[in-house]
Short mmCIF file of C-alpha atoms and ligand atoms in Angstrom, two decimals:
data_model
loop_
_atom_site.label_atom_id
_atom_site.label_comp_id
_atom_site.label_asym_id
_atom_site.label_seq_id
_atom_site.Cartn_x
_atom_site.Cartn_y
_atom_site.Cartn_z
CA UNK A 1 0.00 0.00 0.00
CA UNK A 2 0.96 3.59 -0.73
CA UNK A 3 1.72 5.89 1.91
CA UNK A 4 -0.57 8.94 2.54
CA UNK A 5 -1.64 10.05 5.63
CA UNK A 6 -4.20 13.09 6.89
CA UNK A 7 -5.62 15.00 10.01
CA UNK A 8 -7.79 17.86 10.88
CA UNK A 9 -8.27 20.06 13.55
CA UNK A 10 -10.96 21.75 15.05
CA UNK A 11 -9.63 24.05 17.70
CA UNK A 12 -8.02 24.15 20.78
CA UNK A 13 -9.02 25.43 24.17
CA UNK A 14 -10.63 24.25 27.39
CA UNK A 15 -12.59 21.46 26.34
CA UNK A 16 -14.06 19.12 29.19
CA UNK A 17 -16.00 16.41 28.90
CA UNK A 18 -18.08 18.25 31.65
CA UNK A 19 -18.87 21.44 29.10
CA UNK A 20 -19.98 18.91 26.68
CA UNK A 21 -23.68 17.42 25.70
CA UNK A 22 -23.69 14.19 23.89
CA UNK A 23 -25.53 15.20 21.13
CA UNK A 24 -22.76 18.19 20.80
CA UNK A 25 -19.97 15.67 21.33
CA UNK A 26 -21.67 13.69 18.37
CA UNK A 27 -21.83 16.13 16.21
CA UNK A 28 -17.86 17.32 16.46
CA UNK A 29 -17.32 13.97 15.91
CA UNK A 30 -18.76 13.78 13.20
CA UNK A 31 -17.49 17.02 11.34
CA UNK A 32 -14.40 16.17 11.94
CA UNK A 33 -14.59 12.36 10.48
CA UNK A 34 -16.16 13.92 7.48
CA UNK A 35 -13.61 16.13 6.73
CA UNK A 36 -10.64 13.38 6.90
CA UNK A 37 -13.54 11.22 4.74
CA UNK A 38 -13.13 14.62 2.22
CA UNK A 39 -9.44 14.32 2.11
CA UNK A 40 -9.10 10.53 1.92
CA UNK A 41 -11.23 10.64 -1.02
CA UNK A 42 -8.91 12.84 -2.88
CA UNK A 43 -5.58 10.80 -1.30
CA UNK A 44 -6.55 7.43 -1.79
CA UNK A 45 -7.43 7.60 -5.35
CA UNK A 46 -3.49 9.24 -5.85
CA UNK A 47 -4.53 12.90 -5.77
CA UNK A 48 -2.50 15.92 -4.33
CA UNK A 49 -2.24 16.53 -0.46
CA UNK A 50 -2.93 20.51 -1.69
CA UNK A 51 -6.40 19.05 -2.93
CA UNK A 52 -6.42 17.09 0.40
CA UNK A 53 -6.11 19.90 2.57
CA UNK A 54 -8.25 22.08 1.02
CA UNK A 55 -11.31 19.42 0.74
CA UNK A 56 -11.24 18.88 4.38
CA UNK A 57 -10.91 22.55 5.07
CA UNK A 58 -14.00 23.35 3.07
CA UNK A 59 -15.58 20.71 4.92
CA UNK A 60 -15.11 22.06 7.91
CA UNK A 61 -15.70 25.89 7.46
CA UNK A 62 -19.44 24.27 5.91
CA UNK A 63 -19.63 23.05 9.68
CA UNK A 64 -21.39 25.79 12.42
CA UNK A 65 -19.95 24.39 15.31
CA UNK A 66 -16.32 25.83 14.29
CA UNK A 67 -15.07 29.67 14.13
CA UNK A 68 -14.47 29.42 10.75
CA UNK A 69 -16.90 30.19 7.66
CA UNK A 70 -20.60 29.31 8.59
CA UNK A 71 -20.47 29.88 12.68
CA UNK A 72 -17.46 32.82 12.47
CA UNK A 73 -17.24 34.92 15.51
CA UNK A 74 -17.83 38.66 15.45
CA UNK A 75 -15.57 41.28 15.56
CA UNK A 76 -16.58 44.70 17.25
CA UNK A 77 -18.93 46.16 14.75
CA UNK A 78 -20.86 43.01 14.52
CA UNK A 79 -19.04 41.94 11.20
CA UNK A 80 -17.41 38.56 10.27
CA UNK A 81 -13.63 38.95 9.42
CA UNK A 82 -12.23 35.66 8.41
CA UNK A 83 -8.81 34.67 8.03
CA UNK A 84 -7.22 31.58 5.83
CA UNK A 85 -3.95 30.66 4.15
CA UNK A 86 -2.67 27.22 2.39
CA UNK A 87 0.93 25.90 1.26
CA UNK A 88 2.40 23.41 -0.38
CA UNK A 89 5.72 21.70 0.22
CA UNK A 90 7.71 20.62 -3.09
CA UNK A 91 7.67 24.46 -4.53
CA UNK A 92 7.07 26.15 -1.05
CA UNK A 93 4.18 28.54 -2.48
CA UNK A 94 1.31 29.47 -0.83
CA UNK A 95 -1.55 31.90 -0.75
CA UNK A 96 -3.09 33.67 2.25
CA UNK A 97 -6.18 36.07 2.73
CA UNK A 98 -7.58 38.22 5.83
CA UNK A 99 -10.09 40.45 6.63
CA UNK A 100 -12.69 39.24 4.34
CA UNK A 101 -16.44 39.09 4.97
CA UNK A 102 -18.13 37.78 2.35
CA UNK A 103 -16.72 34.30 0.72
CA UNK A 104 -18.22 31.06 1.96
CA UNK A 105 -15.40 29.30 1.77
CA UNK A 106 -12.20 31.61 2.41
CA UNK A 107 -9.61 28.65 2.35
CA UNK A 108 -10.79 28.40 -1.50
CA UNK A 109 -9.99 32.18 -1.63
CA UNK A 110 -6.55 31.31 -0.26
CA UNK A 111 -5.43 28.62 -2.55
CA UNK A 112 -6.73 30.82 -5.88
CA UNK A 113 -4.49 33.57 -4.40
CA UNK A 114 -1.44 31.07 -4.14
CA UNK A 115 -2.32 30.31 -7.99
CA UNK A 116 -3.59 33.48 -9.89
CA UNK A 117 -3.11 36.41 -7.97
CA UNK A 118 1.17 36.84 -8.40
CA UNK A 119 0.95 37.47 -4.86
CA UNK A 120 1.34 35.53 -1.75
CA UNK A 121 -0.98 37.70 0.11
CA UNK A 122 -4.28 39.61 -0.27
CA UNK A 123 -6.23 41.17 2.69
CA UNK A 124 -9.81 42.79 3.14
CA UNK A 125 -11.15 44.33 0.65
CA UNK A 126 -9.04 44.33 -2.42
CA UNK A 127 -9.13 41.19 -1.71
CA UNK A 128 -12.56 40.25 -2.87
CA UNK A 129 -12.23 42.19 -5.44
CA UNK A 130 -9.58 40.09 -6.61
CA UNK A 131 -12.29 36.77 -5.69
CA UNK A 132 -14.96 38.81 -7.86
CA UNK A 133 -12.60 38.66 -10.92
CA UNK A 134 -12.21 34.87 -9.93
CA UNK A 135 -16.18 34.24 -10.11
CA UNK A 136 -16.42 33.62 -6.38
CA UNK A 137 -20.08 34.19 -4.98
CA UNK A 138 -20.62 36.71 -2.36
CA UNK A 139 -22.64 35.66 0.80
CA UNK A 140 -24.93 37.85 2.46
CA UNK A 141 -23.59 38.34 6.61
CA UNK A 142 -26.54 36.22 7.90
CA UNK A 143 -24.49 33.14 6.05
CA UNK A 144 -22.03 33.45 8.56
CA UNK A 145 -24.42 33.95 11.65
CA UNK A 146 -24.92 31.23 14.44
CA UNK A 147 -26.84 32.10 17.66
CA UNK A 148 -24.16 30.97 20.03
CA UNK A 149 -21.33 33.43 18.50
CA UNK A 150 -23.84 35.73 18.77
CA UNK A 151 -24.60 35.73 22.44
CA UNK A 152 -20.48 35.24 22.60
CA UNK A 153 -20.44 39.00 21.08
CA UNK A 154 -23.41 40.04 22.83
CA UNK A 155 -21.42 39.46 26.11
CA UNK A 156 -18.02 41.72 25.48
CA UNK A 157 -19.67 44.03 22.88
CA UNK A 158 -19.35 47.29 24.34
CA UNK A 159 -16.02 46.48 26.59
CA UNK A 160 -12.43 46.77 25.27
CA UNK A 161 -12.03 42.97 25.58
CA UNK A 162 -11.58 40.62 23.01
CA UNK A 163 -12.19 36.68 23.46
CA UNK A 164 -10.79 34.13 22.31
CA UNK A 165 -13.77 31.69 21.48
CA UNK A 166 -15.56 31.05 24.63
CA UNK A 167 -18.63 29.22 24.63
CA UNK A 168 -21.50 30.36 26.53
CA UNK A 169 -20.98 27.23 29.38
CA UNK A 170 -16.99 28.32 30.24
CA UNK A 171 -16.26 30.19 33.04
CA UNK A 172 -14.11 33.25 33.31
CA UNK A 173 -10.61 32.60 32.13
CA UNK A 174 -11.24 29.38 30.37
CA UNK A 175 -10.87 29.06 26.92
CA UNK A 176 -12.18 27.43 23.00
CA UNK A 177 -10.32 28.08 20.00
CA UNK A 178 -12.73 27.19 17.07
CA UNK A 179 -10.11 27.75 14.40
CA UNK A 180 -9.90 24.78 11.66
CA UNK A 181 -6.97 23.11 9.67
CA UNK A 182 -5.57 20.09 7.89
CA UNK A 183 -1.88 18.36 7.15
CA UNK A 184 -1.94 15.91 4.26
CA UNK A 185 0.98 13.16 2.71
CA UNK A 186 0.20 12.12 -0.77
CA UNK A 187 0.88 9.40 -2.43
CA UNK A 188 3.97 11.26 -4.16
CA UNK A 189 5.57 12.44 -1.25
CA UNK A 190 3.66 15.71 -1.17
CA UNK A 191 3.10 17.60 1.85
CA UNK A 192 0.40 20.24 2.40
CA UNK A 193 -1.31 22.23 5.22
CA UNK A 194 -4.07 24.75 5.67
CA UNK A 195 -5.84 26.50 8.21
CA UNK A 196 -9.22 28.99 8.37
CA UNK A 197 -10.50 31.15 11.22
CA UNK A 198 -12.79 33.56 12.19
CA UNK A 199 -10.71 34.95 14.65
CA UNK A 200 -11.62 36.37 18.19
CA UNK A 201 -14.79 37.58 19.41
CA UNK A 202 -14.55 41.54 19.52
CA UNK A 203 -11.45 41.68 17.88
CA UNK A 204 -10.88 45.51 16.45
CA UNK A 205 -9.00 48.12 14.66
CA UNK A 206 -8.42 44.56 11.73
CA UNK A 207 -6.60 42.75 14.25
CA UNK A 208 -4.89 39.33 12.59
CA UNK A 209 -3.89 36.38 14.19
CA UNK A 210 -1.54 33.40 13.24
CA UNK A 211 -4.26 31.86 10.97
CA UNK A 212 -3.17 33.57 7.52
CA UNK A 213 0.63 33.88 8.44
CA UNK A 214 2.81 31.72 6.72
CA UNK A 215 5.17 30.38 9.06
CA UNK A 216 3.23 30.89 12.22
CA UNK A 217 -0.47 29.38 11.61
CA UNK A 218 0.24 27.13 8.61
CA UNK A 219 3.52 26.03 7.24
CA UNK A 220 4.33 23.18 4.62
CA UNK A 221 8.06 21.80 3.65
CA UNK A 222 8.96 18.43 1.42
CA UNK A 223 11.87 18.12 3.49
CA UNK A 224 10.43 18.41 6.81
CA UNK A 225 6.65 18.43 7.37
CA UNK A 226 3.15 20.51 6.70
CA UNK A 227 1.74 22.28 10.15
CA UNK A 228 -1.64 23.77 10.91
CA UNK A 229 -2.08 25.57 14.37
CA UNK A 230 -4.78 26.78 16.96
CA UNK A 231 -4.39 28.66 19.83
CA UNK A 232 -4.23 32.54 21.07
CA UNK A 233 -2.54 34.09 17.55
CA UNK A 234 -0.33 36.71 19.22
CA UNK A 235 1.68 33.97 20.87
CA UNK A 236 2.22 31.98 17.91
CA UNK A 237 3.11 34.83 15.86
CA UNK A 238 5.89 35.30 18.39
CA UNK A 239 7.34 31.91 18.51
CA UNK A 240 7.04 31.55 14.61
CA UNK A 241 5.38 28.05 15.35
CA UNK A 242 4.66 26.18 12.44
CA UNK A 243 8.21 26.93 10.97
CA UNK A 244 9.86 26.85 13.98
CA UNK A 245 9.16 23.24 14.31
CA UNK A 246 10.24 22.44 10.57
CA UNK A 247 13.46 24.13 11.32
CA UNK A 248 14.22 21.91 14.26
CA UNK A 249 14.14 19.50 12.08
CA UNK A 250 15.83 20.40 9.04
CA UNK A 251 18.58 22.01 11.26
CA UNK A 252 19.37 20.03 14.21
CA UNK A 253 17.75 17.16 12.92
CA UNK A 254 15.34 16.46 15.36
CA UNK A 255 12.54 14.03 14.87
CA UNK A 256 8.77 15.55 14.46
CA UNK A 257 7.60 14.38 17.75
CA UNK A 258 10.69 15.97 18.86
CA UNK A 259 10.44 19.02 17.63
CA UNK A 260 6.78 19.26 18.19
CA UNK A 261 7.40 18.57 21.80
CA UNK A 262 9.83 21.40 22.51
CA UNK A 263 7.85 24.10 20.51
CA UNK A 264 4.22 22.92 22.41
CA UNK A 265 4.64 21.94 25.71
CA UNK A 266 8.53 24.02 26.48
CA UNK A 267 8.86 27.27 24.60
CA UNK A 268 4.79 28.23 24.25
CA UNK A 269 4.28 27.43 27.61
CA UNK A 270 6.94 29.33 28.81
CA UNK A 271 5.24 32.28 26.91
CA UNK A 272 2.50 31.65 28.01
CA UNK A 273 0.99 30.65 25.03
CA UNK A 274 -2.20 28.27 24.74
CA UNK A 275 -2.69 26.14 22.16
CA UNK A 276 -1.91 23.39 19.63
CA UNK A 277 -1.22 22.01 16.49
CA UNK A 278 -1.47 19.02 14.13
CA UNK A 279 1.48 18.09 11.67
CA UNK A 280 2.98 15.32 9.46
CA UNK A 281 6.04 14.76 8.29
CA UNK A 282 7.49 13.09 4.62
CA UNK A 283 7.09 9.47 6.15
CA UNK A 284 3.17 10.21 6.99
CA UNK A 285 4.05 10.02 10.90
CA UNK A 286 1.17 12.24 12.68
CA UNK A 287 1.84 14.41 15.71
CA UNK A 288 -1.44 16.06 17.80
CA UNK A 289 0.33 18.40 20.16
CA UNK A 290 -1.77 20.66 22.16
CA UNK A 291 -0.56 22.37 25.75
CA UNK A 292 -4.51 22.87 26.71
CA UNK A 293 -7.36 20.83 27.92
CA UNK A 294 -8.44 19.22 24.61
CA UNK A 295 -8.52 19.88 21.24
CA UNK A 296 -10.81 18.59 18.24
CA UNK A 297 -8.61 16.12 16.07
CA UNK A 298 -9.29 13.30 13.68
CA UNK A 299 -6.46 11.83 11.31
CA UNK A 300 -6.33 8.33 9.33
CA UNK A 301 -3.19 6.82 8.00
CA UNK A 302 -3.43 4.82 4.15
CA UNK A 303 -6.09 2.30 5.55
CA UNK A 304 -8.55 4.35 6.01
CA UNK A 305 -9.56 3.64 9.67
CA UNK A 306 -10.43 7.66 11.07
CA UNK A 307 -9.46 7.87 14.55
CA UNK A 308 -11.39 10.82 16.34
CA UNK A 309 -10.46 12.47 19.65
CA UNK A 310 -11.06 15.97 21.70
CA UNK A 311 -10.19 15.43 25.63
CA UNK A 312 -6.41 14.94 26.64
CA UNK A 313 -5.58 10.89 26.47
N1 LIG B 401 -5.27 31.14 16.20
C1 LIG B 401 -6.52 31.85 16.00
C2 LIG B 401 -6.29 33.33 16.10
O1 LIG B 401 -5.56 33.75 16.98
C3 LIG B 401 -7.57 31.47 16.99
C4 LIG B 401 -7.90 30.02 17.05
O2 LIG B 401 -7.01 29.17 16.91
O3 LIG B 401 -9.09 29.71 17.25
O4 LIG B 401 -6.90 34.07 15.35
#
């Protein structure tokens, strides 16, 4: 059998089996095994991990439950400002978007930017004018809307604080990161990763996180590994995460569990940065990192069997 290899994420954050319904619990589950279904599809049949990536991506911003696409948080004004970026690892290009308000699917937006635009990357905007040319739909703002983020904005709205994505049930302090991602092997050695968020609740003056940053959020190298993170943006901006890791391995030769280990759980923490990540590396070995309470996850190896998990364990 061929190697490939995929996983998603879904967020970081405090995530307890206590905060959680069933049915709720159910339903992640479920996203999530879809969108490693999406990218299996493409991998199994020999297709490219970029293709990979970008199906289970799309999957996921389709899915309400996560802060990215449908279900968005708000920012201050009561708009949706979305952030996404994608990369490949043979040629290193990529494409990466922010501040946009209106495309359904803004990982799509990224990945035509990586291929048309003769840019790496486009923000607010310009930006859709750029999709327009491209023939991507516009969505009206109730596309984005879900009740919960809502009452999430409805909290903070008139303060000076931004959240990170609570959920109505956490308690001061405690903490959700809805953002979504993927890391893909293909069958020809191909690495990819992507990533999509919404951002923070009440986030202002066009504040950007780690999401569309190449080489913080989302980072892909043949010779190393592809990267997709979630956790508080300003902190992995900092520590240059995703390419941090693929340069502990392509210059001191540490292993990916190695290097994924030092950048999560030593140097983040000791920033004080919360958070995670999912990567793969050329052989199709999978690391799940996170230094919080859970985070969403799926991932399936060339078999096929999807593996599912959110709590710590
Ligand atoms: N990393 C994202 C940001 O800071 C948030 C998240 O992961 O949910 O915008």
């Amino acid at each position: 059998m061929k190697n490939f290899a995929i996983a998603v994420h879904g967020g970081a954050g405090t995530i307890l089996p206590s905060l959680m319904t069933p049915e709720k619990e159910f339903a992640y589950r479920n996203a999530l095994q879809s969108a490693v279904n999406a990218g299996l599809e493409i991998l199994k049949t020999g297709g490219n991990s970029i293709d990979a990536v970008e199906a289970a991506v799309i999957s996921l911003e389709d899915f309400p439950l996560f802060n990215a696409g449908c279900g968005a948080v708000f920012t201050n004004n009561g708009t949706h400002q979305m952030d996404a970026s994608i990369m490949e690892g043979k040629h290193l290009e990529a494409g990466a978007v922010s501040g946009i308000s209106r495309i359904k699917n803004p990982v799509q937006l990224a990945r035509v930017i990586k291929e048309k635009s003769g840019h790496v990357y486009l923000c607010g905007e310009e930006a859709e004018v750029f999709a327009q040319t491209c023939g991507f739909r516009f969505e009206p703002n109730d596309y984005f809307y879900t009740e919960e983020r809502y009452q999430q904005w409805l909290a903070v709205k008139d303060t000076d604080s931004y959240q990170l994505d609570h959920t109505e049930k956490l308690e001061k302090g405690e903490k959700k990161f809805g953002t979504v991602g993927a890391v893909a092997l293909d069958m020809q050695g191909n690495l990819a990763a992507a990533t999509s968020t919404g951002g923070m609740t009440n986030k202002r003056y066009g504040r950007i996180g780690d999401t569309p940053i190449i080489g913080a959020g989302t980072y892909a190298n043949n010779e190393t590994c592809a990267i997709s993170c979630t956790g508080h943006g300003e902190f992995f901006i900092r520590a240059v995460v995703a390419y941090d890791i693929s340069c502990l391995m392509q210059y001191k030769g540490l292993t990916l569990a190695e290097a994924c280990q030092f950048v999560v759980n030593d140097k983040l923490v000791k920033m004080g940065g919360e958070g995670g990540l999912i990567a793969i590396d050329t052989q199709g070995n999978i690391q799940l990192p996170f230094n919080s309470d859970g985070m969403y996850r799926a991932w399936s190896h060339a078999d096929g069997l999807v593996q599912t998990a959110i709590y710590k364990n």
